Amino acid sequence: MKISEILERKRTISFEFFPPKKVENEETLFRTVKVLKKYKPDFVSITYGAGGSTKDKTVEWTLRMKNQYGLNPMMHLTCIASSKESIKKIAETLNGEGVENILALRGDLPEGFSRDKLEFKYAYQLVEFLKSHWGFSIGVAGYPEGHPESSSLEKDIEYLKMKIDAGGDFIITQLFFDNGKFFDFLDRIEKANIKAPVIAGIMPILSLKQVKRFVDMCGATIPESLVKSLEGKSKEDSYKIGVDYAIKQCSELLTSGVKGLHFYTLNKYNATEDIIKALSLG
Ligand code: FAD
């Protein structure tokens, strides 16, 4: 089912997974999917390795979500290191298998890759390409705190608008921990006359080390009070602090009328399940 159509009727709940690199890790994902399926997600998404490094596995797991688990999948697809021909091949496969949703991304240029002959430079070009050939419902990435490469928040919104004008149907945000940044982002979106619904990306914190690694990668900030509360804590205490924080964060977002919550599960179910249960979602 098209995510854009679901969003017209209701607030969405969704889970993000990554394709396991090793066969021995597949069992973890199987278990996670089995547990989280109980909460009736509106869709699940499968990430695409940098530069398409997990291309085949991403397609395989996207199809598994649909055919083996009966879930509504969205495949992440990056374009920066891809040719139109290779994107076409993937899109034809997904279309032929009845997958209706794609998260259209630029991705990051792999090391040693020349910028000279890129067929896609930005995500909006992938959105345009997909929209002009197939009928997918297309999501695009949004950055409440700005994309790390962008010169200003205003420019970032300008480029986000290009993705929506090119045919993007909805926006899924980068993880964030400060709802204030998300609400400011929504204000900027409204001012730019972007009408697409915005789904909030939520990452339950499992440890200070883990969250710092992700934040370094994507440029999100962690509120000082949260950092302080996690410092020197045991694994168990960090888990509890992280889950309690996410419950409060999601609860405030739900009260504000957020269009959807997208959980970055990292292929683990415990924290996401605890949050979903506490909020009586699903
Ligand atoms: P774009 O929208 O193209 O933007 C990239 C940069 O270029 C930004 O700084 C933007 O401001 C600028 N820009 C955009 N258009 C123009 C223009 N016309 N002229 C000049 N500058 C412009 N990465 C993966 O590899 N695999 C994944 O599965 C994956 N999933 C993700 C899921 C979500 C929800 C999010 C938020 C990110 C995900 N990413 C993933 C990361 C993403 O690929 C990177 O953040 C990447 O650097 C940017 O991708 P984009 O689609 O936002 O690019």
Short mmCIF file of C-alpha atoms and ligand atoms in Angstrom, two decimals:
data_model
loop_
_atom_site.label_atom_id
_atom_site.label_comp_id
_atom_site.label_asym_id
_atom_site.label_seq_id
_atom_site.Cartn_x
_atom_site.Cartn_y
_atom_site.Cartn_z
CA MET A 1 0.00 0.00 0.00
CA LYS A 2 1.19 3.50 -0.78
CA ILE A 3 2.43 5.35 2.29
CA SER A 4 1.10 8.63 0.86
CA GLU A 5 -2.41 7.13 0.87
CA ILE A 6 -2.06 5.84 4.44
CA LEU A 7 -0.90 9.28 5.58
CA GLU A 8 -4.07 10.81 4.16
CA ARG A 9 -6.12 8.74 6.62
CA LYS A 10 -4.01 8.31 9.73
CA ARG A 11 -0.83 8.83 11.67
CA THR A 12 1.75 6.19 10.73
CA ILE A 13 3.98 3.96 12.84
CA SER A 14 6.94 2.41 11.06
CA PHE A 15 10.16 0.53 11.73
CA GLU A 16 13.50 0.75 9.99
CA PHE A 17 15.80 -2.25 9.55
CA PHE A 18 19.13 -2.80 7.84
CA PRO A 19 20.02 -5.90 5.82
CA PRO A 20 22.30 -8.11 7.95
CA LYS A 21 25.77 -8.47 6.46
CA LYS A 22 26.34 -11.95 7.91
CA VAL A 23 24.04 -14.93 7.70
CA GLU A 24 24.42 -15.49 11.46
CA ASN A 25 22.85 -12.06 12.10
CA GLU A 26 19.77 -12.84 10.07
CA GLU A 27 18.22 -14.66 13.03
CA THR A 28 18.30 -11.41 15.07
CA LEU A 29 16.40 -9.58 12.37
CA PHE A 30 13.90 -12.44 11.95
CA ARG A 31 13.16 -12.29 15.68
CA THR A 32 12.90 -8.51 15.70
CA VAL A 33 10.49 -8.47 12.77
CA LYS A 34 8.40 -11.22 14.35
CA VAL A 35 8.09 -9.27 17.62
CA LEU A 36 7.46 -5.84 16.08
CA LYS A 37 4.97 -7.18 13.55
CA LYS A 38 2.52 -7.57 16.46
CA TYR A 39 2.26 -3.78 16.61
CA LYS A 40 0.90 -3.62 13.05
CA PRO A 41 3.32 -1.13 11.50
CA ASP A 42 1.94 0.87 8.59
CA PHE A 43 5.21 0.21 6.82
CA VAL A 44 8.74 -1.05 7.40
CA SER A 45 11.84 0.25 5.67
CA ILE A 46 15.08 -1.38 4.61
CA THR A 47 18.23 0.70 4.37
CA TYR A 48 20.64 0.77 1.45
CA GLY A 49 24.36 0.48 2.18
CA ALA A 50 26.55 3.48 1.33
CA GLY A 51 27.18 3.60 -2.41
CA GLY A 52 24.79 0.69 -2.92
CA SER A 53 27.10 -1.71 -1.07
CA THR A 54 24.12 -3.78 0.13
CA LYS A 55 22.08 -3.30 -3.06
CA ASP A 56 21.12 -6.93 -3.61
CA LYS A 57 20.51 -7.59 0.06
CA THR A 58 18.34 -4.48 0.36
CA VAL A 59 16.16 -5.62 -2.51
CA GLU A 60 16.08 -9.17 -1.12
CA TRP A 61 15.03 -8.04 2.38
CA THR A 62 12.49 -5.59 1.01
CA LEU A 63 10.84 -8.45 -0.88
CA ARG A 64 11.08 -10.70 2.17
CA MET A 65 9.23 -8.11 4.27
CA LYS A 66 6.43 -8.20 1.76
CA ASN A 67 6.28 -11.84 0.72
CA GLN A 68 7.44 -13.64 3.86
CA TYR A 69 6.04 -11.36 6.58
CA GLY A 70 3.11 -9.72 4.81
CA LEU A 71 4.40 -6.24 5.73
CA ASN A 72 4.19 -3.07 3.65
CA PRO A 73 7.80 -2.32 2.67
CA MET A 74 9.60 0.86 1.68
CA MET A 75 13.04 0.43 0.15
CA HIS A 76 15.73 3.05 0.69
CA LEU A 77 17.51 3.80 -2.57
CA THR A 78 20.53 6.03 -2.97
CA CYS A 79 21.58 7.42 -6.34
CA ILE A 80 24.92 9.25 -6.08
CA ALA A 81 27.10 6.38 -7.23
CA SER A 82 24.50 4.82 -9.56
CA SER A 83 23.70 4.96 -13.23
CA LYS A 84 20.17 5.50 -14.52
CA GLU A 85 20.33 1.99 -15.94
CA SER A 86 21.06 0.38 -12.56
CA ILE A 87 18.33 2.42 -10.83
CA LYS A 88 15.93 1.40 -13.58
CA LYS A 89 16.73 -2.28 -13.01
CA ILE A 90 15.97 -2.01 -9.30
CA ALA A 91 12.80 0.03 -9.83
CA GLU A 92 11.54 -2.48 -12.41
CA THR A 93 12.14 -5.34 -9.97
CA LEU A 94 10.32 -3.57 -7.13
CA ASN A 95 7.48 -2.52 -9.38
CA GLY A 96 7.13 -6.04 -10.78
CA GLU A 97 6.97 -7.46 -7.24
CA GLY A 98 4.31 -4.99 -6.12
CA VAL A 99 6.51 -2.88 -3.80
CA GLU A 100 4.88 0.56 -3.76
CA ASN A 101 7.21 2.74 -1.70
CA ILE A 102 10.74 4.06 -2.12
CA LEU A 103 12.75 6.45 0.07
CA ALA A 104 14.67 8.39 -2.59
CA LEU A 105 18.09 9.48 -1.30
CA ARG A 106 21.28 10.91 -2.62
CA GLY A 107 23.56 8.94 -0.28
CA ASP A 108 27.21 9.82 0.22
CA LEU A 109 29.86 9.53 -2.47
CA PRO A 110 32.03 6.47 -1.77
CA GLU A 111 35.76 7.10 -1.43
CA GLY A 112 37.64 7.12 -4.71
CA PHE A 113 34.51 7.80 -6.73
CA SER A 114 34.88 10.62 -9.23
CA ARG A 115 32.31 13.46 -9.16
CA ASP A 116 32.88 14.11 -12.88
CA LYS A 117 30.45 11.79 -14.54
CA LEU A 118 27.70 11.39 -11.98
CA GLU A 119 24.31 10.66 -13.52
CA PHE A 120 22.61 11.81 -10.30
CA LYS A 121 24.07 14.58 -8.17
CA TYR A 122 21.17 15.18 -5.79
CA ALA A 123 18.18 13.27 -4.48
CA TYR A 124 15.66 15.51 -6.30
CA GLN A 125 16.98 14.08 -9.60
CA LEU A 126 16.26 10.55 -8.39
CA VAL A 127 12.75 11.62 -7.33
CA GLU A 128 12.18 13.11 -10.79
CA PHE A 129 13.49 9.99 -12.51
CA LEU A 130 11.36 7.60 -10.44
CA LYS A 131 8.21 9.72 -10.75
CA SER A 132 8.51 10.01 -14.50
CA HIS A 133 8.66 6.22 -15.03
CA TRP A 134 6.76 4.49 -12.24
CA GLY A 135 3.93 5.07 -9.78
CA PHE A 136 5.79 4.64 -6.50
CA SER A 137 4.90 6.64 -3.42
CA ILE A 138 8.13 8.47 -2.73
CA GLY A 139 9.61 9.57 0.56
CA VAL A 140 12.53 11.98 0.90
CA ALA A 141 14.92 12.76 3.75
CA GLY A 142 14.56 15.88 5.91
CA TYR A 143 17.01 17.30 8.44
CA PRO A 144 15.54 19.19 11.41
CA GLU A 145 19.04 20.44 12.31
CA GLY A 146 20.18 20.87 8.71
CA HIS A 147 22.14 18.47 6.52
CA PRO A 148 25.83 18.41 7.56
CA GLU A 149 26.94 19.70 4.11
CA SER A 150 24.42 22.49 3.72
CA SER A 151 25.42 26.13 4.04
CA SER A 152 22.30 27.21 5.96
CA LEU A 153 18.98 25.94 7.25
CA GLU A 154 17.23 28.15 4.67
CA LYS A 155 19.17 26.57 1.77
CA ASP A 156 18.39 23.14 3.15
CA ILE A 157 14.66 23.88 3.06
CA GLU A 158 15.00 25.27 -0.46
CA TYR A 159 16.52 21.97 -1.57
CA LEU A 160 13.94 19.98 0.38
CA LYS A 161 11.26 21.86 -1.54
CA MET A 162 12.95 20.83 -4.80
CA LYS A 163 12.53 17.19 -3.77
CA ILE A 164 8.85 17.68 -3.04
CA ASP A 165 8.26 19.71 -6.20
CA ALA A 166 9.96 16.90 -8.15
CA GLY A 167 7.34 14.47 -6.82
CA GLY A 168 8.30 13.57 -3.24
CA ASP A 169 5.15 12.58 -1.35
CA PHE A 170 6.32 12.64 2.24
CA ILE A 171 9.36 13.48 4.36
CA ILE A 172 11.10 11.28 6.92
CA THR A 173 13.46 13.09 9.23
CA GLN A 174 16.93 12.34 10.39
CA LEU A 175 16.98 11.30 14.05
CA PHE A 176 16.70 14.12 16.57
CA PHE A 177 16.40 14.30 20.35
CA ASP A 178 15.25 17.86 20.81
CA ASN A 179 11.62 18.29 19.81
CA GLY A 180 12.14 22.05 19.69
CA LYS A 181 14.39 21.56 16.63
CA PHE A 182 11.68 19.46 14.98
CA PHE A 183 8.98 22.07 15.65
CA ASP A 184 11.25 24.81 14.20
CA PHE A 185 11.77 22.60 11.14
CA LEU A 186 7.99 22.26 10.72
CA ASP A 187 7.67 26.07 10.92
CA ARG A 188 10.30 26.52 8.20
CA ILE A 189 8.55 23.93 6.05
CA GLU A 190 5.23 25.67 6.44
CA LYS A 191 6.76 29.05 5.57
CA ALA A 192 8.29 27.49 2.42
CA ASN A 193 4.81 26.29 1.47
CA ILE A 194 5.83 22.62 1.56
CA LYS A 195 2.64 20.63 2.08
CA ALA A 196 4.05 17.09 2.29
CA PRO A 197 3.54 15.30 5.63
CA VAL A 198 6.57 14.97 7.88
CA ILE A 199 7.30 11.70 9.68
CA ALA A 200 9.59 12.03 12.71
CA GLY A 201 12.67 9.75 12.87
CA ILE A 202 13.09 8.37 16.39
CA MET A 203 16.14 6.60 17.68
CA PRO A 204 15.92 5.07 21.16
CA ILE A 205 19.21 5.62 22.96
CA LEU A 206 20.82 2.44 24.23
CA SER A 207 24.10 3.91 25.47
CA LEU A 208 25.92 7.24 25.47
CA LYS A 209 28.69 5.79 23.30
CA GLN A 210 26.27 4.54 20.67
CA VAL A 211 24.30 7.74 20.47
CA LYS A 212 27.44 9.89 20.21
CA ARG A 213 28.60 7.77 17.26
CA PHE A 214 25.32 8.34 15.40
CA VAL A 215 25.15 11.99 16.26
CA ASP A 216 28.71 12.50 14.97
CA MET A 217 27.69 10.88 11.72
CA CYS A 218 24.51 12.85 11.10
CA GLY A 219 25.00 16.17 12.90
CA ALA A 220 22.06 15.95 15.34
CA THR A 221 22.60 17.37 18.81
CA ILE A 222 21.91 15.66 22.12
CA PRO A 223 20.48 17.88 24.85
CA GLU A 224 23.09 18.53 27.56
CA SER A 225 20.72 17.29 30.28
CA LEU A 226 20.35 13.95 28.48
CA VAL A 227 24.12 13.57 28.11
CA LYS A 228 24.59 14.34 31.80
CA SER A 229 21.95 11.84 32.86
CA LEU A 230 23.69 9.10 30.82
CA GLU A 231 27.22 9.79 32.00
CA GLY A 232 28.78 6.98 34.05
CA LYS A 233 25.62 4.89 33.96
CA SER A 234 25.49 1.10 33.64
CA LYS A 235 24.16 -0.55 30.48
CA GLU A 236 20.84 -1.30 32.21
CA ASP A 237 20.42 2.23 33.59
CA SER A 238 21.35 3.78 30.21
CA TYR A 239 18.72 1.63 28.53
CA LYS A 240 16.05 2.77 30.99
CA ILE A 241 17.04 6.45 30.67
CA GLY A 242 17.04 6.16 26.85
CA VAL A 243 13.66 4.45 26.68
CA ASP A 244 12.06 6.86 29.17
CA TYR A 245 13.44 9.80 27.18
CA ALA A 246 12.04 8.41 23.90
CA ILE A 247 8.63 7.78 25.52
CA LYS A 248 8.48 11.43 26.66
CA GLN A 249 9.76 12.66 23.30
CA CYS A 250 7.20 10.61 21.32
CA SER A 251 4.41 11.51 23.70
CA GLU A 252 5.03 15.23 23.10
CA LEU A 253 5.22 14.66 19.34
CA LEU A 254 1.93 12.75 19.38
CA THR A 255 0.23 15.50 21.36
CA SER A 256 1.50 18.01 18.80
CA GLY A 257 -0.20 16.06 16.00
CA VAL A 258 2.89 14.52 14.36
CA LYS A 259 2.01 12.72 11.09
CA GLY A 260 4.07 9.64 11.83
CA LEU A 261 6.76 8.07 14.02
CA HIS A 262 9.53 6.14 12.28
CA PHE A 263 11.69 4.07 14.63
CA TYR A 264 15.34 3.43 13.79
CA THR A 265 15.40 -0.04 15.39
CA LEU A 266 19.00 -1.03 14.52
CA ASN A 267 17.44 -4.50 14.10
CA LYS A 268 16.68 -4.74 17.84
CA TYR A 269 13.18 -4.91 19.21
CA ASN A 270 13.40 -4.30 22.98
CA ALA A 271 13.56 -0.53 23.15
CA THR A 272 11.12 0.08 20.30
CA GLU A 273 8.68 -2.42 21.80
CA ASP A 274 8.93 -0.82 25.26
CA ILE A 275 8.20 2.62 23.77
CA ILE A 276 5.31 1.40 21.62
CA LYS A 277 3.76 -0.43 24.60
CA ALA A 278 4.14 2.54 26.94
CA LEU A 279 2.38 4.78 24.43
CA SER A 280 -0.28 2.15 23.60
CA LEU A 281 0.53 2.42 19.90
CA GLY A 282 0.00 -0.25 17.26
P1 FAD B 1 20.01 15.63 -1.01
O1 FAD B 1 18.62 15.98 -0.70
O2 FAD B 1 20.42 15.54 -2.43
O3 FAD B 1 20.92 16.67 -0.23
C1 FAD B 1 22.32 16.45 -0.07
C2 FAD B 1 23.04 17.78 0.19
O4 FAD B 1 23.06 18.56 -1.00
C3 FAD B 1 22.38 18.66 1.24
O5 FAD B 1 23.39 19.37 1.91
C4 FAD B 1 21.50 19.60 0.44
O6 FAD B 1 21.27 20.80 1.14
C5 FAD B 1 22.36 19.79 -0.83
N1 FAD B 1 21.57 19.98 -2.05
C6 FAD B 1 20.43 19.34 -2.40
N2 FAD B 1 20.02 19.75 -3.62
C7 FAD B 1 20.92 20.68 -4.05
C8 FAD B 1 21.04 21.46 -5.23
N3 FAD B 1 20.14 21.41 -6.20
N4 FAD B 1 22.11 22.30 -5.34
C9 FAD B 1 23.03 22.39 -4.35
N5 FAD B 1 22.96 21.66 -3.20
C10 FAD B 1 21.91 20.82 -3.05
N6 FAD B 1 22.08 6.87 3.46
C11 FAD B 1 22.38 5.68 2.89
O7 FAD B 1 23.47 5.52 2.32
N7 FAD B 1 21.51 4.62 2.95
C12 FAD B 1 20.28 4.73 3.54
O8 FAD B 1 19.50 3.77 3.57
C13 FAD B 1 19.93 5.98 4.14
N8 FAD B 1 18.72 6.17 4.74
C14 FAD B 1 18.39 7.39 5.25
C15 FAD B 1 17.12 7.57 5.82
C16 FAD B 1 16.74 8.81 6.34
C17 FAD B 1 15.36 8.98 6.92
C18 FAD B 1 17.66 9.90 6.31
C19 FAD B 1 17.27 11.22 6.89
C20 FAD B 1 18.92 9.73 5.77
C21 FAD B 1 19.30 8.49 5.21
N9 FAD B 1 20.55 8.28 4.63
C22 FAD B 1 20.88 7.06 4.07
C23 FAD B 1 21.58 9.34 4.65
C24 FAD B 1 21.60 10.21 3.36
O9 FAD B 1 21.90 9.41 2.25
C25 FAD B 1 22.66 11.29 3.57
O10 FAD B 1 22.25 12.18 4.57
C26 FAD B 1 23.11 12.04 2.32
O11 FAD B 1 24.27 12.79 2.65
C27 FAD B 1 22.08 13.03 1.76
O12 FAD B 1 21.05 12.40 1.15
P2 FAD B 1 19.75 13.26 0.72
O13 FAD B 1 18.86 12.32 0.04
O14 FAD B 1 19.23 14.03 1.85
O15 FAD B 1 20.43 14.24 -0.35
#
